[in-house]
Short mmCIF file of C-alpha atoms and ligand atoms in Angstrom, two decimals:
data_model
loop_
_atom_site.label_atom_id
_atom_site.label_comp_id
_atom_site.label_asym_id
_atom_site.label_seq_id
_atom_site.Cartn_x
_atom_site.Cartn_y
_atom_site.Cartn_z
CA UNK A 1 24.91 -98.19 8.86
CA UNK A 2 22.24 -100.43 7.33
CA UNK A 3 23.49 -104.13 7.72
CA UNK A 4 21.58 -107.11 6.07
CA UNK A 5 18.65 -108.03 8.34
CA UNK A 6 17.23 -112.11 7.78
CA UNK A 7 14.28 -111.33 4.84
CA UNK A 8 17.40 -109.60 2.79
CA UNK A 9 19.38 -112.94 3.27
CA UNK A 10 16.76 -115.25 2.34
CA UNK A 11 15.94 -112.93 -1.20
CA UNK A 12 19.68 -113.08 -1.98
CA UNK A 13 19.70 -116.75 -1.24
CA UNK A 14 16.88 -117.25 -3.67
CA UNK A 15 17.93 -114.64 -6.32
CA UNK A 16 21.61 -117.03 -5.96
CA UNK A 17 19.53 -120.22 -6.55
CA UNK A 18 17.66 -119.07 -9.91
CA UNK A 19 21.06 -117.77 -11.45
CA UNK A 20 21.58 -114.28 -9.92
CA UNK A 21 24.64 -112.61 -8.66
CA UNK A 22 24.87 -111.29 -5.03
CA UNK A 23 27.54 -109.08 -3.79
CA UNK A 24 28.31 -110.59 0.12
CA UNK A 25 30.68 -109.65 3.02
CA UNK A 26 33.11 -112.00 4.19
CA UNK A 27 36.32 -111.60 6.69
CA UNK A 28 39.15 -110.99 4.40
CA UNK A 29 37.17 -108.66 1.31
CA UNK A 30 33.52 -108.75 -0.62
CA UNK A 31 32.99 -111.48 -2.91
CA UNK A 32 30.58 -111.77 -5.90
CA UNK A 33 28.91 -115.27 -5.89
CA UNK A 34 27.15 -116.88 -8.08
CA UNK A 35 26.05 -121.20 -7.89
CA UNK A 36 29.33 -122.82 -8.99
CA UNK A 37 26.42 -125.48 -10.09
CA UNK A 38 25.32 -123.03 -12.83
CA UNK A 39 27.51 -122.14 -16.23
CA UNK A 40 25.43 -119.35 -17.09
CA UNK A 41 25.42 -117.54 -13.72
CA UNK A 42 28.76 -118.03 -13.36
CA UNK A 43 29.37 -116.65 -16.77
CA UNK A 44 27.82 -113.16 -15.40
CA UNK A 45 30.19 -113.33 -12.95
CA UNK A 46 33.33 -113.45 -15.24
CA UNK A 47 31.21 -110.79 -17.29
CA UNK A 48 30.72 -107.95 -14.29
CA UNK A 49 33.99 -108.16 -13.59
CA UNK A 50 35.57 -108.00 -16.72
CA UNK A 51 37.69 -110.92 -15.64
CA UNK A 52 40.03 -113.16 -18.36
CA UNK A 53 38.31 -116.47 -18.56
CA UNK A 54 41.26 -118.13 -17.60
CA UNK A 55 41.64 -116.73 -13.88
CA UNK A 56 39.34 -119.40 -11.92
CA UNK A 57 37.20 -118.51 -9.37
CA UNK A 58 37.39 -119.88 -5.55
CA UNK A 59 34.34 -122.16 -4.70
CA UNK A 60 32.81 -121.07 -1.08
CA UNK A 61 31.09 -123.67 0.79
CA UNK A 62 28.96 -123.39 4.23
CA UNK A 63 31.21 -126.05 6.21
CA UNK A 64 34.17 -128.14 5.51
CA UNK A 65 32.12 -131.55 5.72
CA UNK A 66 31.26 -130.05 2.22
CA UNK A 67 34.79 -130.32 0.80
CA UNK A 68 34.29 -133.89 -1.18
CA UNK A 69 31.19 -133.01 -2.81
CA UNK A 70 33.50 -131.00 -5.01
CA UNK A 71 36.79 -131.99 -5.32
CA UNK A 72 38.85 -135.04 -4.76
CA UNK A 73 39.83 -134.72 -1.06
CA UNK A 74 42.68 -136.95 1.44
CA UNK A 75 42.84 -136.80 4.72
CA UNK A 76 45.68 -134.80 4.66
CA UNK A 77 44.52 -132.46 2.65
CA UNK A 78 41.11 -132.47 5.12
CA UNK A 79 43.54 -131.90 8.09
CA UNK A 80 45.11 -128.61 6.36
CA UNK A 81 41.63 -127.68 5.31
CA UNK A 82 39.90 -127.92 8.51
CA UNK A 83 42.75 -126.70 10.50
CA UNK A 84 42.25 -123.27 8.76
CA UNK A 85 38.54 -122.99 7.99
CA UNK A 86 36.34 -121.62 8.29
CA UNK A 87 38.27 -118.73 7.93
CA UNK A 88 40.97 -116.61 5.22
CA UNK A 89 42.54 -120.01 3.70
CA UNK A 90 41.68 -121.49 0.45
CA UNK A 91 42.78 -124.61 -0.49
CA UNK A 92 43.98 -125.83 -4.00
CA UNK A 93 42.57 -129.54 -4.86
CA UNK A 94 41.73 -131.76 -8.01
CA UNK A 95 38.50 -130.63 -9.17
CA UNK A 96 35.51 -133.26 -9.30
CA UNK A 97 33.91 -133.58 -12.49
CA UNK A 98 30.77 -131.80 -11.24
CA UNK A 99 32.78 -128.81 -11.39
CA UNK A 100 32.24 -126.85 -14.13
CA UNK A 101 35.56 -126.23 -16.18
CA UNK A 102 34.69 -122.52 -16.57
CA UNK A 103 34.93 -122.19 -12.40
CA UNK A 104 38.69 -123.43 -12.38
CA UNK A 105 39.68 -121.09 -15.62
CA UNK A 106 40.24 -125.11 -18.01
CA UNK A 107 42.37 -126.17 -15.01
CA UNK A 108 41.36 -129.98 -13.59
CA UNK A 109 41.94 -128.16 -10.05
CA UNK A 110 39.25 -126.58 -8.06
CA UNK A 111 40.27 -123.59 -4.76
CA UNK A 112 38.04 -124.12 -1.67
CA UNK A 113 37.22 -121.67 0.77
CA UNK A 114 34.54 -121.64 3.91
CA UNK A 115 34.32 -118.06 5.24
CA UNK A 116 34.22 -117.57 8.87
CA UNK A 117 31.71 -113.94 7.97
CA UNK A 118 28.48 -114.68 9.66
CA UNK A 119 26.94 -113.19 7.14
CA UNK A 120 28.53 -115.36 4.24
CA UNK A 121 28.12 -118.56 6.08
CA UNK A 122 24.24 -117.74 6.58
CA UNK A 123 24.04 -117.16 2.73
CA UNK A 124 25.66 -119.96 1.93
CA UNK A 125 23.96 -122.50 4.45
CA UNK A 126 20.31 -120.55 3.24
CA UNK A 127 21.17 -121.23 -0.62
CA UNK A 128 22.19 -124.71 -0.51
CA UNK A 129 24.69 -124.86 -3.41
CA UNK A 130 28.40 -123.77 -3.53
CA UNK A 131 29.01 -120.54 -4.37
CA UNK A 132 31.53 -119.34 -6.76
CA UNK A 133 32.90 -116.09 -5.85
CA UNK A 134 35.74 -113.85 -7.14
CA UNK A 135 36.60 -110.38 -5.16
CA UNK A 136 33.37 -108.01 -5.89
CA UNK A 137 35.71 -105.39 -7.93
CA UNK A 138 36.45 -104.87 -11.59
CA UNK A 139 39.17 -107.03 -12.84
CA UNK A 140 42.28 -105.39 -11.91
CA UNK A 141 41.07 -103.21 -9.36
CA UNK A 142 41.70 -103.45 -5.42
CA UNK A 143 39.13 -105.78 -3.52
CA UNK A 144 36.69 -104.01 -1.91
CA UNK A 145 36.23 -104.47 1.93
CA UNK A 146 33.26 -102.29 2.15
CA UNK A 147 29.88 -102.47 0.18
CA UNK A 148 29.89 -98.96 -0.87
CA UNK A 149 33.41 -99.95 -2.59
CA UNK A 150 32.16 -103.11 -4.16
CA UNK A 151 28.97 -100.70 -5.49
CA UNK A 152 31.50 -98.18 -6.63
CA UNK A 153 33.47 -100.52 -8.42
CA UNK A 154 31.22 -103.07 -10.32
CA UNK A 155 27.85 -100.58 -10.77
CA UNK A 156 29.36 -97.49 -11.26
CA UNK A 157 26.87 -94.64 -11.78
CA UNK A 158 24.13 -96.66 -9.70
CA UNK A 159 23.26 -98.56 -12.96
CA UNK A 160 22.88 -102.89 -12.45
CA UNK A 161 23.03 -104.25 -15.34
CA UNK A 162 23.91 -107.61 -14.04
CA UNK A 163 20.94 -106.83 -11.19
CA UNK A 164 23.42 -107.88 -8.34
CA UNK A 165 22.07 -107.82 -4.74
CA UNK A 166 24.45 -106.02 -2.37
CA UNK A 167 24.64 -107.20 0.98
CA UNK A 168 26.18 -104.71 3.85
CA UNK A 169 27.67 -106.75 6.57
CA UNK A 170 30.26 -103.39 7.41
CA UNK A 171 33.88 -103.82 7.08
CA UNK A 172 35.54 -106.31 6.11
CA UNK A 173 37.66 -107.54 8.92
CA UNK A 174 41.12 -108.75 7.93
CA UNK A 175 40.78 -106.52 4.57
CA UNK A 176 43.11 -108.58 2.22
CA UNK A 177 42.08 -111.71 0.27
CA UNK A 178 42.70 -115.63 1.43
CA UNK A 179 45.76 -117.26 1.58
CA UNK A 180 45.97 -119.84 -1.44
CA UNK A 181 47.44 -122.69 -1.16
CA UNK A 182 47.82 -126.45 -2.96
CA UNK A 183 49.00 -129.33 -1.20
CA UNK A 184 51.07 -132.20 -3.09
CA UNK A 185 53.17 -134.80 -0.58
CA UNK A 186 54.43 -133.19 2.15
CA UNK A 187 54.84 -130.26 0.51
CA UNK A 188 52.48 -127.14 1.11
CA UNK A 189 52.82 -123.76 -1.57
CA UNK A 190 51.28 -121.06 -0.82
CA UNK A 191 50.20 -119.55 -4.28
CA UNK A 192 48.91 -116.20 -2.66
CA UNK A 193 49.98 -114.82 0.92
CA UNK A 194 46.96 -113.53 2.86
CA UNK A 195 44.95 -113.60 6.48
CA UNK A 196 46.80 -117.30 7.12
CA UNK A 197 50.63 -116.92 7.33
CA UNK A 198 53.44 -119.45 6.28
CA UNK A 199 54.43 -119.34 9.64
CA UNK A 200 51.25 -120.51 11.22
CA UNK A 201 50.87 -122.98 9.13
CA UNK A 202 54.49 -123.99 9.63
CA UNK A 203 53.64 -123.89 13.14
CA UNK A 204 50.70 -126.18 13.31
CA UNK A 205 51.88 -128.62 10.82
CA UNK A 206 55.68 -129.06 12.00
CA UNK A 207 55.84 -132.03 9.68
CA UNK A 208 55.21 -130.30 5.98
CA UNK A 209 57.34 -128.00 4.55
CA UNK A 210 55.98 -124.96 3.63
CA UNK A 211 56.75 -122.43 1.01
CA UNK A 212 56.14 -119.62 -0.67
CA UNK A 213 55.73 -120.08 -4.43
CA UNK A 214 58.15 -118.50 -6.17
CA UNK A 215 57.66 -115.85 -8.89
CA UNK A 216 56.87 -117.05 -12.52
CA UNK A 217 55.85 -120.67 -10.97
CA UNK A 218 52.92 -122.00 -12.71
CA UNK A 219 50.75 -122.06 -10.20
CA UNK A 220 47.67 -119.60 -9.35
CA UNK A 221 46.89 -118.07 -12.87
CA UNK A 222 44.84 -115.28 -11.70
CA UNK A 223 48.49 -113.37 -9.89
CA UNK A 224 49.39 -113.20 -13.73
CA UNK A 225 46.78 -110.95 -14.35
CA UNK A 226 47.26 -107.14 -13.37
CA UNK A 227 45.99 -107.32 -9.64
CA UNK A 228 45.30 -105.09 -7.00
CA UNK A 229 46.03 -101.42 -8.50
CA UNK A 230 44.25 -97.86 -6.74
CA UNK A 231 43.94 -95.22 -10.00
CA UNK A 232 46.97 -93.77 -8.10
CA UNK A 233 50.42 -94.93 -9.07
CA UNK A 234 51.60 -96.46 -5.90
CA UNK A 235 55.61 -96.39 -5.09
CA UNK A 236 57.18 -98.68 -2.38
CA UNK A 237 59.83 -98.20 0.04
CA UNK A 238 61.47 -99.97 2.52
CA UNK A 239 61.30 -98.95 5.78
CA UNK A 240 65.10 -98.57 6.32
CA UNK A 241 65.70 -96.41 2.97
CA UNK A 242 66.93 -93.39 2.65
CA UNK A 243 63.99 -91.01 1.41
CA UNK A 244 65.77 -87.62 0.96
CA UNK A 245 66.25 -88.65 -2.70
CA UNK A 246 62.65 -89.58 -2.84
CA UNK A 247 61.17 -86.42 -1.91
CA UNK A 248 63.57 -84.38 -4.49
CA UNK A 249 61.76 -86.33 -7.35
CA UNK A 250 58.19 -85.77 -5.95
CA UNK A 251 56.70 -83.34 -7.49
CA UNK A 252 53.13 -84.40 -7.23
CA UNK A 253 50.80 -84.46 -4.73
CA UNK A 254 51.64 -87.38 -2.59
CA UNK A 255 50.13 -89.52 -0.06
CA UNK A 256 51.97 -91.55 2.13
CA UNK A 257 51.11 -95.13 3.87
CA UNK A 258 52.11 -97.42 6.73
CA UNK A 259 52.90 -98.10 9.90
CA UNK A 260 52.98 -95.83 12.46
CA UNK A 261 56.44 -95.88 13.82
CA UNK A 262 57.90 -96.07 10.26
CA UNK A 263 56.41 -93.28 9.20
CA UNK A 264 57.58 -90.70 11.77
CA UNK A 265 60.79 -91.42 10.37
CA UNK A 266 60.20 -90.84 6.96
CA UNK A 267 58.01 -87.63 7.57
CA UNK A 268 60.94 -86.41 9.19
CA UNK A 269 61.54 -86.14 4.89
CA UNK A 270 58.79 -86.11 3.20
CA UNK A 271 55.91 -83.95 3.44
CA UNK A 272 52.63 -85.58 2.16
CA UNK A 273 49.22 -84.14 1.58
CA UNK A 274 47.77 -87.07 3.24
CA UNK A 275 49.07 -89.54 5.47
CA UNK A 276 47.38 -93.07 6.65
CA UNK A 277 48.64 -94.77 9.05
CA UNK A 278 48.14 -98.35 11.20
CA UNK A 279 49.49 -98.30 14.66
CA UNK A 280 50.23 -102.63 13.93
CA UNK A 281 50.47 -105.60 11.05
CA UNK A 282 46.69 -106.36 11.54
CA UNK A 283 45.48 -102.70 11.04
CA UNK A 284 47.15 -101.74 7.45
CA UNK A 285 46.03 -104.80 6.09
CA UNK A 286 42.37 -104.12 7.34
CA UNK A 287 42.85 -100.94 6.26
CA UNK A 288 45.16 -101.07 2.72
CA UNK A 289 42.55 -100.99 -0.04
CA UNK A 290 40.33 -98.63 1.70
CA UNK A 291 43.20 -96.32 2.36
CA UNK A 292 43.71 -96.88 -1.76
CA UNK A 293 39.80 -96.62 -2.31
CA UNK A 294 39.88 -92.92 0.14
CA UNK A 295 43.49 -91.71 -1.71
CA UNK A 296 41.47 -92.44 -4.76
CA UNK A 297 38.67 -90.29 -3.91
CA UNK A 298 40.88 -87.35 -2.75
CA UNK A 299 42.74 -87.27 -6.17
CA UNK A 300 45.82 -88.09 -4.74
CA UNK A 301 48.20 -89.34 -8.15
CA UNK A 302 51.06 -90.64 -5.97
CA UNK A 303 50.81 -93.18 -3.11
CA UNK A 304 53.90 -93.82 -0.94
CA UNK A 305 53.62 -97.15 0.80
CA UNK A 306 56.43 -98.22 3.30
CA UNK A 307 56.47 -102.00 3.20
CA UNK A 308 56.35 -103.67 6.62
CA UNK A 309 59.11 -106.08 7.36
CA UNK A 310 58.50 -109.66 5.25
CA UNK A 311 56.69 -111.69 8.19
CA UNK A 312 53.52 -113.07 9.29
CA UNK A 313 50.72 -110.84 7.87
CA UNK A 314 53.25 -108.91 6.71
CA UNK A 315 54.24 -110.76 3.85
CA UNK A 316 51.25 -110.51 2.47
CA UNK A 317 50.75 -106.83 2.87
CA UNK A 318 54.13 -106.36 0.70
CA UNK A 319 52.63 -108.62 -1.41
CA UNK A 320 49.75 -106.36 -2.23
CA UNK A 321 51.47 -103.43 -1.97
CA UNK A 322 54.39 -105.19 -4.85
CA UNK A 323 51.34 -105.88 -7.15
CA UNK A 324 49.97 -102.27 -6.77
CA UNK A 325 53.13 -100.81 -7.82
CA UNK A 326 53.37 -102.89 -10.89
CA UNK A 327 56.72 -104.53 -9.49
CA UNK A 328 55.34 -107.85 -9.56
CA UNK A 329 53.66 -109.79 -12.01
CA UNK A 330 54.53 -113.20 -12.05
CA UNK A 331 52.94 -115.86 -9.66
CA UNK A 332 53.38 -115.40 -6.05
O1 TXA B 1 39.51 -113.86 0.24
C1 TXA B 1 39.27 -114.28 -0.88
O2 TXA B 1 39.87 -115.26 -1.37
C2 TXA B 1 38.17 -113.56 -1.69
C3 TXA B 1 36.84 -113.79 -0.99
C4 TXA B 1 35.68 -113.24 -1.75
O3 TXA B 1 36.68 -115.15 -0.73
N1 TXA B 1 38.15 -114.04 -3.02
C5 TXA B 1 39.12 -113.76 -3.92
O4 TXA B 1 38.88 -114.27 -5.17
O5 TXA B 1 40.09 -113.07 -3.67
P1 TXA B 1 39.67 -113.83 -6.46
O6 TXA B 1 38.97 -114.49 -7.58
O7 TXA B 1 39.78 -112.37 -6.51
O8 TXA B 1 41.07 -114.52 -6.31
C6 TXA B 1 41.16 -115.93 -6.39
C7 TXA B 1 42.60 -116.36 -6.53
C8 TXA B 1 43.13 -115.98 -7.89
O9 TXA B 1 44.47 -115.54 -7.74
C9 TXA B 1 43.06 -117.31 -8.63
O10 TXA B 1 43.98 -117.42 -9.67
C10 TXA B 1 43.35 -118.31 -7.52
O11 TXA B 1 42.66 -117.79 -6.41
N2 TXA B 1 42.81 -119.63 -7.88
C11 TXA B 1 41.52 -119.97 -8.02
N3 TXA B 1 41.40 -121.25 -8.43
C12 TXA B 1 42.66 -121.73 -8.53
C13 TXA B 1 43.22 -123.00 -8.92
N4 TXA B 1 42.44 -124.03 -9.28
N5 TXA B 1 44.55 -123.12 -8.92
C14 TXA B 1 45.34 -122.10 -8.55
N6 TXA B 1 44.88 -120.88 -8.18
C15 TXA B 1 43.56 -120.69 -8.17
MG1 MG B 2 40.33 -110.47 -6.90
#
């Protein structure tokens, strides 16, 4: 593996500073910055990616102490923030007017996010200006957690067109997107599950309530959009189902995904061409879209996930996996 070395970090620093678009690791997937200072460079972002204009894009800054230079900030709202970052959490606030309208998709809101990826906090301390960064795929497509997948996905045929600097900082570590989340009184909804759970949040703020938006609620446009998909049509079962019925109506070429221990019982049924599996929580989110990205590749049509059990991490795994198989659509 060839990881970014310094004199790589300072040119994509510099090519982010005149207007360019770098492709950068961080610990939940690979985002695609641009300056969040600049209209036009963010406008090749939205433009690689094929993304509607009205999904905003989450600012990145280097530290927290950042926070008020672009959006309206309490000390509540600092106390959530910085008990979370850096790291996957991504907070929702009013936007300052600095902020450039095209970032938040029209809405007078800004999301903030400081990495914990070494690599993405050197980039972002090196270029000096917030960076706005959606996941490095094609609209609609998993995130990637591995450069070669971002490459795959957003220069396909090894042409650039938007001359985007990759940086390889190997796998991504928790391997599904932030946690979104907005903060009004005491209330705390999280608009997208991810690396930071309801439950530790519950945990260290005993005093909010915290909740899990519900579906259609007006909240984070861009889990309107279609989100998340593998080529593969992706089916989900519970881990308690009965799958003898399942197998009868497979005729394709399956693969099947999960956990460990709930997959020995439904092999016991069904008898996949290729099988991925995570012995905990931690592992098949770290490992979901590449597992999608390596199904993919293999020509498997038909992806079998078993959801995990709706807690902790994995609520946002089911998540995912929901949005893959086209069962949900409305906000999270
Ligand atoms: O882990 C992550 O969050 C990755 C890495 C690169 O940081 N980024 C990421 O960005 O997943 P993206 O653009 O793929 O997803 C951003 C999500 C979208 O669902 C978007 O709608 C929501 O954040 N979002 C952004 N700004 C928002 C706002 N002002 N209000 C509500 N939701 C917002
Ligand atoms: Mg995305």
């Amino acid at each position: 593996m060839n990881l970014v070395n310094l004199p790589q970090l300072s040119r994509a620093a510099r090519h982010l500073r005149r207007g360019g678009l770098v492709v950068f690791p961080t610990e939940t997937v690979y985002g695609l910055g641009a300056d969040a200072t600049n209209v036009a460079a963010v406008a090749r972002v939205f433009a690689a990616k094929g993304r509607p204009a009205d999904n905003p894009l989450i600012v990145h800054l280097s530290s927290v102490a950042g926070l008020a230079t672009v959006a309206a900030s309490s000390p509540a709202a600092e106390r959530l923030f910085r008990a979370f970052a850096p790291g996957p959490f991504t907070l929702v606030l009013p936007a300052r007017e600095e902020i450039s309208r095209m970032v938040t998709g029209g809405l007078p809101t800004v999301a903030l996010r400081v990495p914990s990826h070494p690599v993405a906090r050197h980039l972002l301390r090196r270029c000096g200006v917030p960076v706005a960064a959606p996941s490095a795929n094609r609209s609609g497509e998993p995130s990637p957690t591995r450069v070669t997948m971002a490459r795959r996905s957003l220069s396909p045929d090894g042409q650039n067109p938007h001359r985007i600097i990759y940086l390889d900082g190997g796998p991504s570590p928790v391997g599904i997107e932030s946690t979104v989340a907005s903060l009004r009184d005491n209330e705390v909804t999280i608009l997208r599950a991810g690396g930071v759970t309801r439950e530790m949040i519950q945990q260290r703020f005993p005093s909010l309530q915290v909740r899990m938006a519900s579906l259609g609620e007006t909240g984070s446009p861009g889990t309107r959009h279609r989100h998340y998909q593998p080529r593969a049509r992706v089916m989900v079962i519970e881990r308690t189902d009965d799958v003898s019925e399942l197998h009868a109506g497979l005729n394709a070429e399956y693969g099947l995904i999960g956990l460990e221990d709930d997959l020995r019982r439904a092999t016991q049924m069904l008898h996949p061409l290729e099988t991925r599996h995570a012995s905990e929580l931690r592992h098949y989110a770290s490992n979901l879209y590449r597992w999608f990205s390596e199904l993919d590749a293999l020509g498997i049509s038909v992806i079998v996930a078993v959801l995990p059990e709706n807690a902790g991490l994995g609520a946002a795994i089911r998540d995912r996996l929901e949005r893959a198989a086209g069962g949900l659509t409305g906000d999270v």
